[in-house]
XYZ file of C-alpha atoms in Angstrom:
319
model
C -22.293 27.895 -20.600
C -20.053 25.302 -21.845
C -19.157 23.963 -18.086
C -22.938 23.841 -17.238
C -23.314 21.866 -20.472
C -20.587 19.148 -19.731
C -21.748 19.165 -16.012
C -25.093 18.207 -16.757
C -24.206 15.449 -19.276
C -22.132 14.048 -16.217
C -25.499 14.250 -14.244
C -27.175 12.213 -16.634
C -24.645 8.879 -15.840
C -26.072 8.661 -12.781
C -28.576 6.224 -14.185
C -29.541 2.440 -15.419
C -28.865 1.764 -18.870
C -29.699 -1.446 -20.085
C -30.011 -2.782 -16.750
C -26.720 -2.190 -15.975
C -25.707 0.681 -12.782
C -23.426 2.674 -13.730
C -21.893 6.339 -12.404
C -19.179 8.666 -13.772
C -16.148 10.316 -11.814
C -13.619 12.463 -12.572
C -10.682 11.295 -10.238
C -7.924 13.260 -11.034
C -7.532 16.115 -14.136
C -8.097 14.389 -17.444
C -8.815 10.980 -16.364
C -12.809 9.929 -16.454
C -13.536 6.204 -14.006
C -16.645 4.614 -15.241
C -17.777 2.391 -12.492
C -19.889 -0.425 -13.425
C -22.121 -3.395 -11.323
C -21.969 -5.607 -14.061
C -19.577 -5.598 -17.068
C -20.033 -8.431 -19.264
C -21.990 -6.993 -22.567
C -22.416 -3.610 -20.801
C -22.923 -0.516 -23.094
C -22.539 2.613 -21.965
C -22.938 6.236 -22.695
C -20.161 8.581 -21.888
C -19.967 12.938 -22.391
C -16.936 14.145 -23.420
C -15.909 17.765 -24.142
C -12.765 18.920 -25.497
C -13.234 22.088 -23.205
C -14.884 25.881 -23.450
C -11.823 27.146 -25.096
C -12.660 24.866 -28.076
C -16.053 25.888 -28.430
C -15.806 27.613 -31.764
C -13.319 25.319 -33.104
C -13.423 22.487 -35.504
C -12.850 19.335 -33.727
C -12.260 16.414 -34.455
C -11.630 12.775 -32.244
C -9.189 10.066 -31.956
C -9.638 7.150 -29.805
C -6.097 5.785 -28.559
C -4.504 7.415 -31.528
C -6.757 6.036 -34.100
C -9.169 8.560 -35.583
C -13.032 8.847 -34.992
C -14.632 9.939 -38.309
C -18.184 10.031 -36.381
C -17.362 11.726 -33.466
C -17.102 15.586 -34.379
C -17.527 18.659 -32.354
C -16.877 20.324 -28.861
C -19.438 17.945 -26.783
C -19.799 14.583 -28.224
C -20.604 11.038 -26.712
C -19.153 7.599 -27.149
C -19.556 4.394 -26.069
C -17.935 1.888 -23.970
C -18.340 -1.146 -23.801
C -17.566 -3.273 -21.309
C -13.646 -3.161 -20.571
C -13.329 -0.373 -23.799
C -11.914 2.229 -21.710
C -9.323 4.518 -24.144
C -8.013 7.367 -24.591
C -9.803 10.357 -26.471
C -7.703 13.396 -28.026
C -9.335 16.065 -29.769
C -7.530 18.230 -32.308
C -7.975 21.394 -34.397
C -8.812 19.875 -37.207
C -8.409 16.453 -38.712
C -4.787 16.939 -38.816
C -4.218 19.405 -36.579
C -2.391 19.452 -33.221
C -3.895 18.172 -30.354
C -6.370 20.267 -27.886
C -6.921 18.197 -25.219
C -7.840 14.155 -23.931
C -9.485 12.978 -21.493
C -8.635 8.486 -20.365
C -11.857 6.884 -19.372
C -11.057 4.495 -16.905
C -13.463 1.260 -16.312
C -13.536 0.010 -12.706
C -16.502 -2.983 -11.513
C -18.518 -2.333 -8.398
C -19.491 -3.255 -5.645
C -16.829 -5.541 -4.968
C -14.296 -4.038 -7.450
C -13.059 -7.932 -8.169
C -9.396 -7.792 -8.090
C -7.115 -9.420 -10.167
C -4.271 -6.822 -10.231
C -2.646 -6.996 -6.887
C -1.818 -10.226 -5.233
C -2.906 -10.659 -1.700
C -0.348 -10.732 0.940
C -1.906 -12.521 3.745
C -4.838 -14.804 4.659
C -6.797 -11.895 5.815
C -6.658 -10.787 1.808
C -4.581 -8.157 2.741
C -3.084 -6.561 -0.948
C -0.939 -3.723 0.826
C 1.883 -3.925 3.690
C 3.243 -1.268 5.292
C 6.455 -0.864 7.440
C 8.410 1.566 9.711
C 11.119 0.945 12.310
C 10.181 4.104 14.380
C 7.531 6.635 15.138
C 9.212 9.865 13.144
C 6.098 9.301 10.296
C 8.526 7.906 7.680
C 7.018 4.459 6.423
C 7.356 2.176 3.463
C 4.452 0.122 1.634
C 4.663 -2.384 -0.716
C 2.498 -5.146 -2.878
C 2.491 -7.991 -5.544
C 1.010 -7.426 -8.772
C -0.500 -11.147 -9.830
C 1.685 -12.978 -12.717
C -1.063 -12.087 -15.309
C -1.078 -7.564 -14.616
C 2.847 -7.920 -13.802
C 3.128 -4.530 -16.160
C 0.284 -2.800 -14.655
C 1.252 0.860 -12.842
C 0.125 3.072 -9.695
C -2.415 5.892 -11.729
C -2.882 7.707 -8.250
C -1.968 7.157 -4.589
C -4.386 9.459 -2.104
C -3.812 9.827 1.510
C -4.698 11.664 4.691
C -5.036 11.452 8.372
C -7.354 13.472 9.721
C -8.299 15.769 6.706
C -4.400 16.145 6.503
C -2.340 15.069 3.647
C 0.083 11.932 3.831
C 2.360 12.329 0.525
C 3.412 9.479 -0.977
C 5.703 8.387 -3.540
C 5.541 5.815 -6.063
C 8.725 3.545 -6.533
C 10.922 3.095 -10.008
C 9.535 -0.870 -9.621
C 6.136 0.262 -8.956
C 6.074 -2.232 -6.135
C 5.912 -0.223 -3.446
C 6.171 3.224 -2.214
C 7.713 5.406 0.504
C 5.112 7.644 2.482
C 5.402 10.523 4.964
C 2.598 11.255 7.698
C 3.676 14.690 10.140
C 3.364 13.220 13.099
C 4.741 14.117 16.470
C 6.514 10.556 18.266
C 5.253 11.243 21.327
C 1.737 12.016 21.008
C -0.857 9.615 20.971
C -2.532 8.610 18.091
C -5.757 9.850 17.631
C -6.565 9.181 13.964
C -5.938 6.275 11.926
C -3.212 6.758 8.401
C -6.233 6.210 5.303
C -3.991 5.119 1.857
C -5.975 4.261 -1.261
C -3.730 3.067 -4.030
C -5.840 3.272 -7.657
C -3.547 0.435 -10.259
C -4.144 0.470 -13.755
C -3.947 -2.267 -16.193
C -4.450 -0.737 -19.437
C -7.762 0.367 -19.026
C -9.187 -1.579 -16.040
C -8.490 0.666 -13.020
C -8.793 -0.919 -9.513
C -8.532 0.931 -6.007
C -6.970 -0.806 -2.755
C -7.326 0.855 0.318
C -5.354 0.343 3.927
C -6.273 2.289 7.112
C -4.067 1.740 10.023
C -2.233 3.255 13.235
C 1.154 3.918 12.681
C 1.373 1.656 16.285
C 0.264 -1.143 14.259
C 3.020 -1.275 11.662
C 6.015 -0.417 13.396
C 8.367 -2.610 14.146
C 12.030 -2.797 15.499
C 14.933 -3.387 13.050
C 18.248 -5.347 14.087
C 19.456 -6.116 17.020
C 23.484 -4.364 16.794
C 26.188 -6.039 19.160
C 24.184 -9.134 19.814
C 26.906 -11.164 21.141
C 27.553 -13.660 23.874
C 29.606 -12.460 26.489
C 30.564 -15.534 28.872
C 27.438 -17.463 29.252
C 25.717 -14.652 28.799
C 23.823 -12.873 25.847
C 23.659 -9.514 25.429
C 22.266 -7.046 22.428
C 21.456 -3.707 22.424
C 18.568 -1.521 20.983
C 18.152 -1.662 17.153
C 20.125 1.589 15.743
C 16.140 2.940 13.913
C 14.243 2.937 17.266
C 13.201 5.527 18.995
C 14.930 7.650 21.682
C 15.151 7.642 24.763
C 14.653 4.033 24.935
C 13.031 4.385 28.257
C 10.007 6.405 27.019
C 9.919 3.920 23.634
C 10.586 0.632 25.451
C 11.132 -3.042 23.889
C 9.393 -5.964 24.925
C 11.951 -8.940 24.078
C 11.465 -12.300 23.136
C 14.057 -15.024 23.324
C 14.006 -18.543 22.505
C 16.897 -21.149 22.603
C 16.070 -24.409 20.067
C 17.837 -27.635 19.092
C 20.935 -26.872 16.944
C 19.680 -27.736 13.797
C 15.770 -26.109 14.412
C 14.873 -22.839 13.318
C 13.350 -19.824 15.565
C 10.142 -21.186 14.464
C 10.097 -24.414 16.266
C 7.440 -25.028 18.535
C 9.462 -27.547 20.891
C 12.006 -24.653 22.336
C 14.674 -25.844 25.019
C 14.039 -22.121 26.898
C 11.540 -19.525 25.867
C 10.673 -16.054 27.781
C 9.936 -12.249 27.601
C 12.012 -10.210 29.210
C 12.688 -6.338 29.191
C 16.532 -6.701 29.807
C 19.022 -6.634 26.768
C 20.997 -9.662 28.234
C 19.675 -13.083 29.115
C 22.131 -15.565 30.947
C 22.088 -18.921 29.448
C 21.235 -21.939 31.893
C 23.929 -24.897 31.477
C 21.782 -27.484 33.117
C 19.453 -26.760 30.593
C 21.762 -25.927 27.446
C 24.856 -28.162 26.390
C 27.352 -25.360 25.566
C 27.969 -24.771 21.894
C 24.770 -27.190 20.648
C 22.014 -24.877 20.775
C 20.581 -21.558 18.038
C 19.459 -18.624 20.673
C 16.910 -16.637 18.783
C 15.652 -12.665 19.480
C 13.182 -10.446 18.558
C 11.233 -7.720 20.272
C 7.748 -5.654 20.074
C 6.924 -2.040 21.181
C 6.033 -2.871 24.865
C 3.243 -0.380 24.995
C 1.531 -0.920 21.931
C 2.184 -4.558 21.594
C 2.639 -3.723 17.911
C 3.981 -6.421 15.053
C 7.147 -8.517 16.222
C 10.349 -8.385 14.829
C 11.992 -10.290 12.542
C 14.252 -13.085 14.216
C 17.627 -12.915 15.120
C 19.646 -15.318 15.942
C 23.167 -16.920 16.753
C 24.220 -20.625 16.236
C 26.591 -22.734 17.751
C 26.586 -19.572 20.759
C 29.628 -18.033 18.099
C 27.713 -16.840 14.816
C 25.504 -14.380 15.187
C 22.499 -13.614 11.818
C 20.757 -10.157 12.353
């Protein structure tokens, strides 16, 4: 009787009060999100139950540890207003132990404006994610913006394909290391789904990345790059795949200026090759006054390029 109670109170959030939408989720045990259209001066209505067990108990309320003298009983109701998210303990008594709590969380829809995470590209993309090889292992991170720098992951969900991709949350909480099952040689099929829900005390916003595994791997270091004669030669980077003919590199080289950077857009010799050694023309190059520079892409995918490589002076050599 009790569940039907507290289930039908939920029911009743699905509605407009005081011209403000609003809805009511449970997201994970214990923790209530209260999502909103519109949150300046917004009031609203919010069930609670300490649980069935309680029924026949006398209950009492705190709110964030501070006690509730008008809020009494198994079922009660409170009020948030706008950003007053909290969190509500019951207990056996007035100073009895505690029974249970439920956190209400407040997140703003639609657009869930975000001013926890920093974004991370142009494209007002909050979450990157990373792998140097196709084995399902991959690594995510974010910035959290100057003025949330102590807010924290509440929940990570994700799945490919109905099937679970665990996750776990880093000591910084600036990142986190995922696994997906995945075998390296078959195709992808489904795309990796991550939603990451931060909370800032009680503001609660979700960030959400869906993406191939294809599209975020790419190739570590380049081991051994060297120049042999006139000659440079490197071999595959130590994380990629094996056999390196079914995972093959695309390679990119560029020779600058001594001086420039593997940026420049003025390069003395630039190519893509599929060889791990690229002879170095001397008509072209003045021995010893030049930065050779390296990277590579998964040729089949054409996935994200590596980072650059390079030696200067054709003797020291930066991975």
């Amino acid at each position: 009787m009790g569940r039907f109670v507290f289930l039908a109170l939920l029911g009743m959030l699905c509605l407009i009060s005081k011209g403000f939408s609003t809805n009511l989720e449970r997201l994970m045990d214990n923790v209530l999100v209260l999502r909103v259209r519109n949150i300046d001066g917004s009031k609203v209505p919010v069930p609670l139950s300490c649980g069935e067990a309680f029924q026949n108990e006398q209950v009492t309320w705190k709110k964030n540890g501070v006690p509730q003298p008008g809020l009494q009983g198994n079922y009660i109701q409170v009020t948030v207003q706008e950003w007053g998210g909290g969190n509500y303990t019951c207990h056996q008594g007035p100073e009895g132990p505690t029974l249970n709590y439920t956190v209400i969380m407040v997140q703003l829809e639609p657009d869930n404006r975000t001013v926890i995470l920093e974004p991370r590209s142009h494209e007002q993309d909050y979450i990157q994610c990373l792998t140097r090889n196709y084995r399902g292992l991959f690594h995510c991170s974010w910035s959290r913006s100057v003025e949330r720098s102590d807010a924290t992951v509440l929940l990570v969900k994700g799945h490919r394909n109905h099937e679970p991709v665990l996750c776990e949350v880093e000591s910084s909480g600036s990142g986190m290391r995922c696994r997906d099952n995945v075998c390296p040689y078959e195709e992808e099929r489904h795309r990796i789904s991550l939603t990451v829900y931060m909370r800032s005390v009680y503001r609660l916003e979700a960030y959400t990345k869906v993406f191939f595994l294809r599209e975020i791997v790419t190739p570590g270091p380049f081991p051994h790059l060297h120049l042999n004669g006139s000659v440079f030669k490197w071999d595959y980077p130590e994380s990629w795949e094996k056999p390196c003919s079914f995972f093959s590199l695309l390679f990119h080289v560029k020779v600058v200026r001594n001086g420039e950077d593997c940026h420049s857009n003025n390069p003395l010799d630039e190519k893509n090759i599929s060889k791990t050694e690229y002879p170095i023309d001397p008509i072209i190059i003045k021995p010893k006054r030049f930065v050779f520079c390296l990277r590579a892409q998964d040729k089949h995918t054409e996935g994200p390029w590596s980072h650059w490589s390079h030696c200067t002076m054709a003797i020291r050599c930066i991975l």
